[in-house]
Amino acid sequence: METKETERKMTLNDDIKHTKFMKFFSALFYACCSFFIIVVNKCILTQYKFPSFMFLGIGQMTATIIILFVAKMNKVVHFQDFDKSIPGKIFPLPLLYVGNHVTGLGGTKKLSLPMFTVLRKFTILLTMIMESRILRKTFPSSLVFSVLAIVLGALVAASSDLSFNAEGYTFVLLNDVFTAASGVYTKKKLGMEDLGKYGVLFYNAFIIIIPTVLVSAYTGDLQKALAFEGWLSFTFIFYFLLSCIMGFILMYSIILCSFYNTALTTTVVGAIKNVAVMYIGMFVGGDYIFSWTNFIGLNICISAGLMYSYITFSSSSSEANVKPSPDTTIHITDDHPENT
């Protein structure tokens, strides 16, 4: 009996270590992917002046469909075959998916990297609100205060943005709404065993790509993209294909992070990633205009984001020690300390 009990405890300890590792690894993987694709997209849309962020999004959807289809055919990944129940199971994720893509790429093109990442901080507040309304979750005062500090820093920085662009601000704020809603609903959809991580990714892109192409053609966006002179440049083609592949990898990293963490934690990881994006954006890209008010606001925002991240991951670590249940790697809709 003692031997079996010892083996059981060792198994639980291994599960705890694996869960904690996957929480951290999935978060780090998402942060790296998110940072890298912003830099690549910024290069395509500003340095090469590619005229269509929507076409770039279509390329990323196409890459997602092709990669997952080939992987499924070769039995590398498994998810439910398409049937009439799929649209109902996946809705409203496809709409949120395309909205997130289009507004995110539009904001990247219209704003400097630092201001883009600052305004993206509002996603944290929106995610908290949506989780409290849709998933009926509550949050400790320390997290609420840190979120308010993040928003305050964003407002201070944005108030002195010398490169103010109303269209860019609109794109990014809409992107915040789509990102927050997508995170919350993704967390709910991942609980469906038939779909799984890969099914959610594949059918998101599969359902929405044709309407997106039609909209792009109707608005003339598709024609501008196809007539772009940069297609003759090998370097541009390389960056474009890289962006398409990274679009798939980014979406997978978001799904993975949401699977092992909460929607709120996934959003927090984006704030950590923005530290690197913000400072690098001051020296590369050539579109950051320095002012002390803007700089102070940026640092208030980042400091609060780091504090928020520390509180969140500390709480997650405490939960793993108190509730060493292997179910935490499967039932992602279970309450976490940051949601209570």
mmCIF file of C-alpha atoms in Angstrom:
data_model
loop_
_atom_site.group_PDB
_atom_site.id
_atom_site.type_symbol
_atom_site.label_atom_id
_atom_site.label_comp_id
_atom_site.label_asym_id
_atom_site.label_seq_id
_atom_site.Cartn_x
_atom_site.Cartn_y
_atom_site.Cartn_z
ATOM 1 C CA MET A 1 0.000 0.000 0.000
ATOM 2 C CA GLU A 2 2.784 2.406 0.908
ATOM 3 C CA THR A 3 4.533 1.649 -2.372
ATOM 4 C CA LYS A 4 1.383 2.377 -4.387
ATOM 5 C CA GLU A 5 0.793 5.593 -2.438
ATOM 6 C CA THR A 6 4.380 6.674 -3.064
ATOM 7 C CA GLU A 7 4.022 5.918 -6.784
ATOM 8 C CA ARG A 8 0.778 7.882 -6.900
ATOM 9 C CA LYS A 9 2.403 10.910 -5.260
ATOM 10 C CA MET A 10 5.351 10.710 -7.652
ATOM 11 C CA THR A 11 2.954 10.587 -10.598
ATOM 12 C CA LEU A 12 1.071 13.622 -9.291
ATOM 13 C CA ASN A 13 4.327 15.512 -8.798
ATOM 14 C CA ASP A 14 5.347 14.691 -12.373
ATOM 15 C CA ASP A 15 1.955 15.907 -13.615
ATOM 16 C CA ILE A 16 2.379 19.150 -11.671
ATOM 17 C CA LYS A 17 5.848 19.734 -13.102
ATOM 18 C CA HIS A 18 4.634 18.963 -16.636
ATOM 19 C CA THR A 19 1.650 21.285 -16.251
ATOM 20 C CA LYS A 20 3.775 24.132 -14.899
ATOM 21 C CA PHE A 21 6.332 23.603 -17.683
ATOM 22 C CA MET A 22 3.648 23.629 -20.382
ATOM 23 C CA LYS A 23 2.052 26.740 -18.895
ATOM 24 C CA PHE A 24 5.372 28.551 -19.066
ATOM 25 C CA PHE A 25 6.495 27.080 -22.404
ATOM 26 C CA SER A 26 3.189 27.815 -24.166
ATOM 27 C CA ALA A 27 3.246 31.382 -22.833
ATOM 28 C CA LEU A 28 6.867 31.915 -23.913
ATOM 29 C CA PHE A 29 6.168 30.365 -27.337
ATOM 30 C CA TYR A 30 3.216 32.722 -27.870
ATOM 31 C CA ALA A 31 5.246 35.763 -26.782
ATOM 32 C CA CYS A 32 8.068 34.963 -29.228
ATOM 33 C CA CYS A 33 5.715 34.274 -32.132
ATOM 34 C CA SER A 34 3.698 37.414 -31.497
ATOM 35 C CA PHE A 35 6.807 39.589 -31.345
ATOM 36 C CA PHE A 36 8.327 38.082 -34.477
ATOM 37 C CA ILE A 37 5.238 38.399 -36.676
ATOM 38 C CA ILE A 38 4.703 42.050 -35.722
ATOM 39 C CA VAL A 39 8.241 42.856 -36.868
ATOM 40 C CA VAL A 40 7.801 40.909 -40.130
ATOM 41 C CA ASN A 41 4.406 42.447 -40.897
ATOM 42 C CA LYS A 42 5.715 45.910 -40.118
ATOM 43 C CA CYS A 43 8.545 45.348 -42.582
ATOM 44 C CA ILE A 44 6.138 44.204 -45.329
ATOM 45 C CA LEU A 45 3.570 46.966 -44.843
ATOM 46 C CA THR A 46 5.878 49.937 -44.227
ATOM 47 C CA GLN A 47 9.324 49.205 -45.597
ATOM 48 C CA TYR A 48 8.066 47.505 -48.769
ATOM 49 C CA LYS A 49 4.819 49.530 -48.729
ATOM 50 C CA PHE A 50 2.640 46.538 -49.555
ATOM 51 C CA PRO A 51 -0.815 48.053 -50.224
ATOM 52 C CA SER A 52 -3.067 45.342 -48.784
ATOM 53 C CA PHE A 53 -3.070 44.163 -45.183
ATOM 54 C CA MET A 54 -6.241 42.178 -45.977
ATOM 55 C CA PHE A 55 -4.430 40.171 -48.666
ATOM 56 C CA LEU A 56 -1.675 39.452 -46.174
ATOM 57 C CA GLY A 57 -4.327 38.078 -43.826
ATOM 58 C CA ILE A 58 -5.692 35.909 -46.653
ATOM 59 C CA GLY A 59 -2.185 34.545 -47.191
ATOM 60 C CA GLN A 60 -1.964 33.612 -43.517
ATOM 61 C CA MET A 61 -5.343 31.867 -43.624
ATOM 62 C CA THR A 62 -4.291 29.968 -46.757
ATOM 63 C CA ALA A 63 -1.098 28.802 -45.067
ATOM 64 C CA THR A 64 -3.112 27.598 -42.054
ATOM 65 C CA ILE A 65 -5.493 25.581 -44.254
ATOM 66 C CA ILE A 66 -2.739 24.000 -46.360
ATOM 67 C CA ILE A 67 -0.477 23.091 -43.420
ATOM 68 C CA LEU A 68 -3.249 21.525 -41.332
ATOM 69 C CA PHE A 69 -4.849 19.742 -44.305
ATOM 70 C CA VAL A 70 -1.555 18.135 -45.293
ATOM 71 C CA ALA A 71 -0.855 17.243 -41.661
ATOM 72 C CA LYS A 72 -4.308 15.650 -41.306
ATOM 73 C CA MET A 73 -3.915 13.669 -44.542
ATOM 74 C CA ASN A 74 -0.593 12.320 -43.259
ATOM 75 C CA LYS A 75 -2.164 11.544 -39.860
ATOM 76 C CA VAL A 76 0.191 13.927 -38.080
ATOM 77 C CA VAL A 77 -2.766 15.724 -36.471
ATOM 78 C CA HIS A 78 -6.366 14.646 -35.921
ATOM 79 C CA PHE A 79 -9.603 16.636 -35.838
ATOM 80 C CA GLN A 80 -13.237 16.157 -36.876
ATOM 81 C CA ASP A 81 -14.086 15.916 -40.580
ATOM 82 C CA PHE A 82 -16.304 18.659 -41.949
ATOM 83 C CA ASP A 83 -20.055 18.210 -41.598
ATOM 84 C CA LYS A 84 -23.108 20.439 -41.167
ATOM 85 C CA SER A 85 -22.549 20.674 -37.404
ATOM 86 C CA ILE A 86 -19.162 22.413 -37.767
ATOM 87 C CA PRO A 87 -20.412 25.996 -38.408
ATOM 88 C CA GLY A 88 -22.566 25.880 -35.303
ATOM 89 C CA LYS A 89 -19.763 24.490 -33.187
ATOM 90 C CA ILE A 90 -17.181 27.009 -34.351
ATOM 91 C CA PHE A 91 -19.345 30.176 -34.452
ATOM 92 C CA PRO A 92 -18.575 33.040 -33.683
ATOM 93 C CA LEU A 93 -14.829 32.336 -33.827
ATOM 94 C CA PRO A 94 -14.473 32.732 -37.637
ATOM 95 C CA LEU A 95 -15.882 36.268 -37.515
ATOM 96 C CA LEU A 96 -13.659 37.168 -34.585
ATOM 97 C CA TYR A 97 -10.699 35.532 -36.339
ATOM 98 C CA VAL A 98 -10.957 37.599 -39.512
ATOM 99 C CA GLY A 99 -11.747 40.743 -37.559
ATOM 100 C CA ASN A 100 -8.662 40.191 -35.435
ATOM 101 C CA HIS A 101 -6.495 39.625 -38.523
ATOM 102 C CA VAL A 102 -7.740 42.575 -40.562
ATOM 103 C CA THR A 103 -7.787 45.169 -37.788
ATOM 104 C CA GLY A 104 -4.449 43.968 -36.398
ATOM 105 C CA LEU A 105 -2.677 44.260 -39.738
ATOM 106 C CA GLY A 106 -4.400 47.583 -40.425
ATOM 107 C CA GLY A 107 -3.225 48.992 -37.117
ATOM 108 C CA THR A 108 0.313 47.754 -37.738
ATOM 109 C CA LYS A 109 0.388 49.667 -41.008
ATOM 110 C CA LYS A 110 -1.140 52.889 -39.703
ATOM 111 C CA LEU A 111 0.701 53.323 -36.381
ATOM 112 C CA SER A 112 4.258 53.233 -35.080
ATOM 113 C CA LEU A 113 5.206 50.010 -33.299
ATOM 114 C CA PRO A 114 5.356 51.563 -29.786
ATOM 115 C CA MET A 115 1.941 53.214 -30.079
ATOM 116 C CA PHE A 116 0.451 50.084 -31.593
ATOM 117 C CA THR A 117 1.589 48.030 -28.603
ATOM 118 C CA VAL A 118 0.440 50.652 -26.081
ATOM 119 C CA LEU A 119 -3.099 50.769 -27.425
ATOM 120 C CA ARG A 120 -3.140 46.982 -27.498
ATOM 121 C CA LYS A 121 -2.969 47.112 -23.686
ATOM 122 C CA PHE A 122 -6.689 47.829 -23.642
ATOM 123 C CA THR A 123 -7.154 44.185 -24.652
ATOM 124 C CA ILE A 124 -6.339 43.205 -21.053
ATOM 125 C CA LEU A 125 -9.120 45.359 -19.647
ATOM 126 C CA LEU A 126 -11.581 44.139 -22.278
ATOM 127 C CA THR A 127 -10.664 40.500 -21.632
ATOM 128 C CA MET A 128 -11.265 40.984 -17.922
ATOM 129 C CA ILE A 129 -14.652 42.589 -18.598
ATOM 130 C CA MET A 130 -15.713 39.894 -21.065
ATOM 131 C CA GLU A 131 -14.632 37.065 -18.782
ATOM 132 C CA SER A 132 -16.606 38.596 -15.934
ATOM 133 C CA ARG A 133 -19.695 39.058 -18.120
ATOM 134 C CA ILE A 134 -19.590 35.947 -20.325
ATOM 135 C CA LEU A 135 -17.850 33.440 -18.049
ATOM 136 C CA ARG A 136 -19.067 34.974 -14.766
ATOM 137 C CA LYS A 137 -15.582 35.283 -13.305
ATOM 138 C CA THR A 138 -14.379 37.675 -10.599
ATOM 139 C CA PHE A 139 -10.909 39.112 -10.026
ATOM 140 C CA PRO A 140 -8.871 40.166 -6.957
ATOM 141 C CA SER A 141 -8.346 43.870 -6.347
ATOM 142 C CA SER A 142 -4.599 43.620 -7.030
ATOM 143 C CA LEU A 143 -5.250 42.541 -10.600
ATOM 144 C CA VAL A 144 -7.913 45.198 -11.088
ATOM 145 C CA PHE A 145 -5.547 47.940 -9.882
ATOM 146 C CA SER A 146 -2.758 46.726 -12.154
ATOM 147 C CA VAL A 147 -5.140 46.725 -15.132
ATOM 148 C CA LEU A 148 -6.199 50.291 -14.348
ATOM 149 C CA ALA A 149 -2.528 51.288 -14.149
ATOM 150 C CA ILE A 150 -1.917 49.733 -17.565
ATOM 151 C CA VAL A 151 -4.817 51.705 -19.028
ATOM 152 C CA LEU A 152 -3.595 54.900 -17.340
ATOM 153 C CA GLY A 153 -0.140 54.464 -18.839
ATOM 154 C CA ALA A 154 -1.641 53.823 -22.261
ATOM 155 C CA LEU A 155 -3.736 56.992 -22.030
ATOM 156 C CA VAL A 156 -0.750 59.088 -20.946
ATOM 157 C CA ALA A 157 1.366 57.767 -23.805
ATOM 158 C CA ALA A 158 -1.369 58.140 -26.391
ATOM 159 C CA SER A 159 -2.238 61.683 -25.288
ATOM 160 C CA SER A 160 1.090 62.979 -26.574
ATOM 161 C CA ASP A 161 1.376 60.788 -29.653
ATOM 162 C CA LEU A 162 2.841 63.228 -32.146
ATOM 163 C CA SER A 163 1.997 60.865 -34.990
ATOM 164 C CA PHE A 164 -1.715 60.640 -34.146
ATOM 165 C CA ASN A 165 -3.676 58.744 -36.787
ATOM 166 C CA ALA A 166 -7.433 58.457 -36.190
ATOM 167 C CA GLU A 167 -7.814 55.550 -38.613
ATOM 168 C CA GLY A 168 -4.924 53.695 -37.009
ATOM 169 C CA TYR A 169 -6.331 54.225 -33.511
ATOM 170 C CA THR A 170 -9.723 52.931 -34.668
ATOM 171 C CA PHE A 171 -8.164 49.814 -36.186
ATOM 172 C CA VAL A 172 -6.214 48.990 -33.022
ATOM 173 C CA LEU A 173 -9.116 49.582 -30.627
ATOM 174 C CA LEU A 174 -11.331 47.348 -32.769
ATOM 175 C CA ASN A 175 -8.486 44.833 -32.757
ATOM 176 C CA ASP A 176 -8.576 44.946 -28.944
ATOM 177 C CA VAL A 177 -12.277 44.045 -28.943
ATOM 178 C CA PHE A 178 -11.820 41.196 -31.436
ATOM 179 C CA THR A 179 -8.780 39.835 -29.583
ATOM 180 C CA ALA A 180 -10.509 39.850 -26.199
ATOM 181 C CA ALA A 181 -13.672 38.229 -27.547
ATOM 182 C CA SER A 182 -11.643 35.678 -29.499
ATOM 183 C CA GLY A 183 -9.668 34.726 -26.390
ATOM 184 C CA VAL A 184 -12.766 34.209 -24.263
ATOM 185 C CA TYR A 185 -14.675 32.209 -26.887
ATOM 186 C CA THR A 186 -11.602 30.172 -27.866
ATOM 187 C CA LYS A 187 -11.353 29.054 -24.263
ATOM 188 C CA LYS A 188 -14.945 27.814 -24.444
ATOM 189 C CA LYS A 189 -14.565 26.102 -27.832
ATOM 190 C CA LEU A 190 -11.403 24.220 -26.823
ATOM 191 C CA GLY A 191 -13.553 22.225 -24.437
ATOM 192 C CA MET A 192 -15.180 20.478 -27.437
ATOM 193 C CA GLU A 193 -13.395 17.154 -27.868
ATOM 194 C CA ASP A 194 -14.389 16.718 -31.530
ATOM 195 C CA LEU A 195 -12.747 19.963 -32.616
ATOM 196 C CA GLY A 196 -9.656 20.237 -30.436
ATOM 197 C CA LYS A 197 -6.838 22.704 -30.989
ATOM 198 C CA TYR A 198 -6.272 21.862 -34.647
ATOM 199 C CA GLY A 199 -9.952 21.733 -35.558
ATOM 200 C CA VAL A 200 -10.511 25.194 -34.125
ATOM 201 C CA LEU A 201 -7.587 26.528 -36.168
ATOM 202 C CA PHE A 202 -8.500 24.779 -39.423
ATOM 203 C CA TYR A 203 -12.223 25.549 -39.517
ATOM 204 C CA ASN A 204 -11.689 29.144 -38.451
ATOM 205 C CA ALA A 205 -9.611 29.731 -41.570
ATOM 206 C CA PHE A 206 -11.625 27.380 -43.826
ATOM 207 C CA ILE A 207 -14.995 29.007 -43.132
ATOM 208 C CA ILE A 208 -13.901 32.616 -43.403
ATOM 209 C CA ILE A 209 -11.351 32.672 -46.228
ATOM 210 C CA ILE A 210 -13.815 32.742 -49.166
ATOM 211 C CA PRO A 211 -15.930 35.644 -47.794
ATOM 212 C CA THR A 212 -12.704 37.515 -47.051
ATOM 213 C CA VAL A 213 -11.449 37.042 -50.631
ATOM 214 C CA LEU A 214 -14.814 38.251 -51.981
ATOM 215 C CA VAL A 215 -14.715 41.360 -49.785
ATOM 216 C CA SER A 216 -11.133 42.023 -50.835
ATOM 217 C CA ALA A 217 -12.076 41.743 -54.521
ATOM 218 C CA TYR A 218 -15.156 43.955 -54.101
ATOM 219 C CA THR A 219 -13.226 46.760 -52.406
ATOM 220 C CA GLY A 220 -10.400 46.657 -54.970
ATOM 221 C CA ASP A 221 -7.961 45.546 -52.302
ATOM 222 C CA LEU A 222 -7.211 42.275 -54.116
ATOM 223 C CA GLN A 223 -6.398 44.046 -57.383
ATOM 224 C CA LYS A 224 -3.967 46.383 -55.645
ATOM 225 C CA ALA A 225 -2.201 43.445 -54.017
ATOM 226 C CA LEU A 226 -1.868 41.485 -57.257
ATOM 227 C CA ALA A 227 -0.582 44.562 -59.127
ATOM 228 C CA PHE A 228 2.082 45.257 -56.499
ATOM 229 C CA GLU A 229 5.504 45.618 -58.098
ATOM 230 C CA GLY A 230 7.270 44.003 -55.168
ATOM 231 C CA TRP A 231 6.272 40.521 -56.379
ATOM 232 C CA LEU A 232 9.341 40.721 -58.611
ATOM 233 C CA SER A 233 11.573 40.966 -55.556
ATOM 234 C CA PHE A 234 12.811 37.681 -54.099
ATOM 235 C CA THR A 235 13.360 39.346 -50.716
ATOM 236 C CA PHE A 236 9.775 40.600 -50.555
ATOM 237 C CA ILE A 237 8.401 37.175 -51.530
ATOM 238 C CA PHE A 238 10.498 35.623 -48.767
ATOM 239 C CA TYR A 239 9.094 38.034 -46.157
ATOM 240 C CA PHE A 240 5.541 37.528 -47.448
ATOM 241 C CA LEU A 241 5.769 33.728 -47.246
ATOM 242 C CA LEU A 242 7.427 34.034 -43.846
ATOM 243 C CA SER A 243 4.505 36.158 -42.646
ATOM 244 C CA CYS A 244 2.008 33.593 -43.972
ATOM 245 C CA ILE A 245 3.708 30.719 -42.153
ATOM 246 C CA MET A 246 4.147 32.798 -39.006
ATOM 247 C CA GLY A 247 0.442 33.642 -39.144
ATOM 248 C CA PHE A 248 -0.342 29.952 -38.748
ATOM 249 C CA ILE A 249 2.274 29.489 -36.034
ATOM 250 C CA LEU A 250 0.975 32.529 -34.146
ATOM 251 C CA MET A 251 -2.605 31.253 -34.184
ATOM 252 C CA TYR A 252 -1.406 27.843 -32.995
ATOM 253 C CA SER A 253 0.611 29.458 -30.194
ATOM 254 C CA ILE A 254 -2.484 31.396 -29.058
ATOM 255 C CA ILE A 255 -4.552 28.193 -29.023
ATOM 256 C CA LEU A 256 -1.806 26.363 -27.137
ATOM 257 C CA CYS A 257 -1.409 29.126 -24.561
ATOM 258 C CA SER A 258 -5.188 29.325 -24.068
ATOM 259 C CA PHE A 259 -5.314 25.541 -23.660
ATOM 260 C CA TYR A 260 -2.797 25.445 -20.806
ATOM 261 C CA ASN A 261 -3.654 28.846 -19.326
ATOM 262 C CA THR A 262 -6.672 31.145 -19.155
ATOM 263 C CA ALA A 263 -7.732 33.745 -21.716
ATOM 264 C CA LEU A 264 -6.621 36.399 -19.242
ATOM 265 C CA THR A 265 -3.175 34.866 -18.860
ATOM 266 C CA THR A 266 -2.788 34.669 -22.648
ATOM 267 C CA THR A 267 -3.563 38.375 -22.846
ATOM 268 C CA VAL A 268 -1.031 39.125 -20.117
ATOM 269 C CA VAL A 269 1.662 37.304 -22.092
ATOM 270 C CA GLY A 270 1.016 39.740 -24.927
ATOM 271 C CA ALA A 271 1.764 42.591 -22.527
ATOM 272 C CA ILE A 272 5.106 41.030 -21.572
ATOM 273 C CA LYS A 273 6.022 40.630 -25.215
ATOM 274 C CA ASN A 274 5.294 44.292 -25.805
ATOM 275 C CA VAL A 275 8.286 45.277 -23.662
ATOM 276 C CA ALA A 276 10.648 44.133 -26.402
ATOM 277 C CA VAL A 277 8.446 45.475 -29.203
ATOM 278 C CA MET A 278 8.198 48.900 -27.596
ATOM 279 C CA TYR A 279 11.905 49.481 -27.083
ATOM 280 C CA ILE A 280 13.009 47.957 -30.375
ATOM 281 C CA GLY A 281 10.378 50.053 -32.157
ATOM 282 C CA MET A 282 12.080 53.180 -30.859
ATOM 283 C CA PHE A 283 15.216 52.335 -32.811
ATOM 284 C CA VAL A 284 13.928 50.462 -35.867
ATOM 285 C CA GLY A 285 11.082 51.242 -38.215
ATOM 286 C CA GLY A 286 11.856 54.947 -38.372
ATOM 287 C CA ASP A 287 8.324 56.034 -37.380
ATOM 288 C CA TYR A 288 8.638 56.657 -33.628
ATOM 289 C CA ILE A 289 8.593 60.340 -32.608
ATOM 290 C CA PHE A 290 10.065 60.835 -29.136
ATOM 291 C CA SER A 291 8.437 62.958 -26.425
ATOM 292 C CA TRP A 292 8.877 62.730 -22.662
ATOM 293 C CA THR A 293 5.145 62.393 -21.960
ATOM 294 C CA ASN A 294 4.878 59.575 -24.444
ATOM 295 C CA PHE A 295 7.980 57.853 -23.067
ATOM 296 C CA ILE A 296 6.818 58.122 -19.434
ATOM 297 C CA GLY A 297 3.375 56.785 -20.361
ATOM 298 C CA LEU A 298 4.941 53.847 -22.173
ATOM 299 C CA ASN A 299 7.012 52.929 -19.131
ATOM 300 C CA ILE A 300 4.078 53.267 -16.720
ATOM 301 C CA CYS A 301 2.142 50.932 -18.979
ATOM 302 C CA ILE A 302 4.953 48.400 -19.206
ATOM 303 C CA SER A 303 5.690 48.486 -15.444
ATOM 304 C CA ALA A 304 2.051 47.857 -14.611
ATOM 305 C CA GLY A 305 1.951 45.074 -17.188
ATOM 306 C CA LEU A 306 4.926 43.351 -15.601
ATOM 307 C CA MET A 307 3.372 43.681 -12.145
ATOM 308 C CA TYR A 308 0.131 42.253 -13.487
ATOM 309 C CA SER A 309 2.025 39.382 -15.113
ATOM 310 C CA TYR A 310 3.898 38.606 -11.877
ATOM 311 C CA ILE A 311 0.654 38.472 -9.876
ATOM 312 C CA THR A 312 -1.040 36.281 -12.467
ATOM 313 C CA PHE A 313 1.724 33.701 -12.871
ATOM 314 C CA SER A 314 2.402 33.632 -9.124
ATOM 315 C CA SER A 315 -1.250 32.797 -8.561
ATOM 316 C CA SER A 316 -1.097 30.081 -11.223
ATOM 317 C CA SER A 317 1.951 28.577 -9.508
ATOM 318 C CA SER A 318 0.193 28.624 -6.142
ATOM 319 C CA GLU A 319 -2.794 26.833 -7.639
ATOM 320 C CA ALA A 320 -0.584 24.078 -8.998
ATOM 321 C CA ASN A 321 0.798 23.500 -5.483
ATOM 322 C CA VAL A 322 -2.599 23.494 -3.818
ATOM 323 C CA LYS A 323 -4.544 21.514 -6.442
ATOM 324 C CA PRO A 324 -2.177 19.023 -8.053
ATOM 325 C CA SER A 325 -4.848 17.595 -10.338
ATOM 326 C CA PRO A 326 -3.917 16.400 -13.816
ATOM 327 C CA ASP A 327 -7.315 17.632 -15.011
ATOM 328 C CA THR A 328 -5.909 21.170 -15.180
ATOM 329 C CA THR A 329 -4.264 20.276 -18.472
ATOM 330 C CA ILE A 330 -7.595 19.234 -19.968
ATOM 331 C CA HIS A 331 -10.454 21.162 -18.427
ATOM 332 C CA ILE A 332 -9.261 24.617 -19.333
ATOM 333 C CA THR A 333 -12.495 26.238 -18.257
ATOM 334 C CA ASP A 334 -11.810 25.451 -14.571
ATOM 335 C CA ASP A 335 -11.488 28.499 -12.366
ATOM 336 C CA HIS A 336 -7.977 29.826 -11.656
ATOM 337 C CA PRO A 337 -6.895 32.062 -8.790
ATOM 338 C CA GLU A 338 -6.618 35.056 -11.114
ATOM 339 C CA ASN A 339 -10.292 34.599 -11.949
ATOM 340 C CA THR A 340 -11.616 34.324 -8.413
#
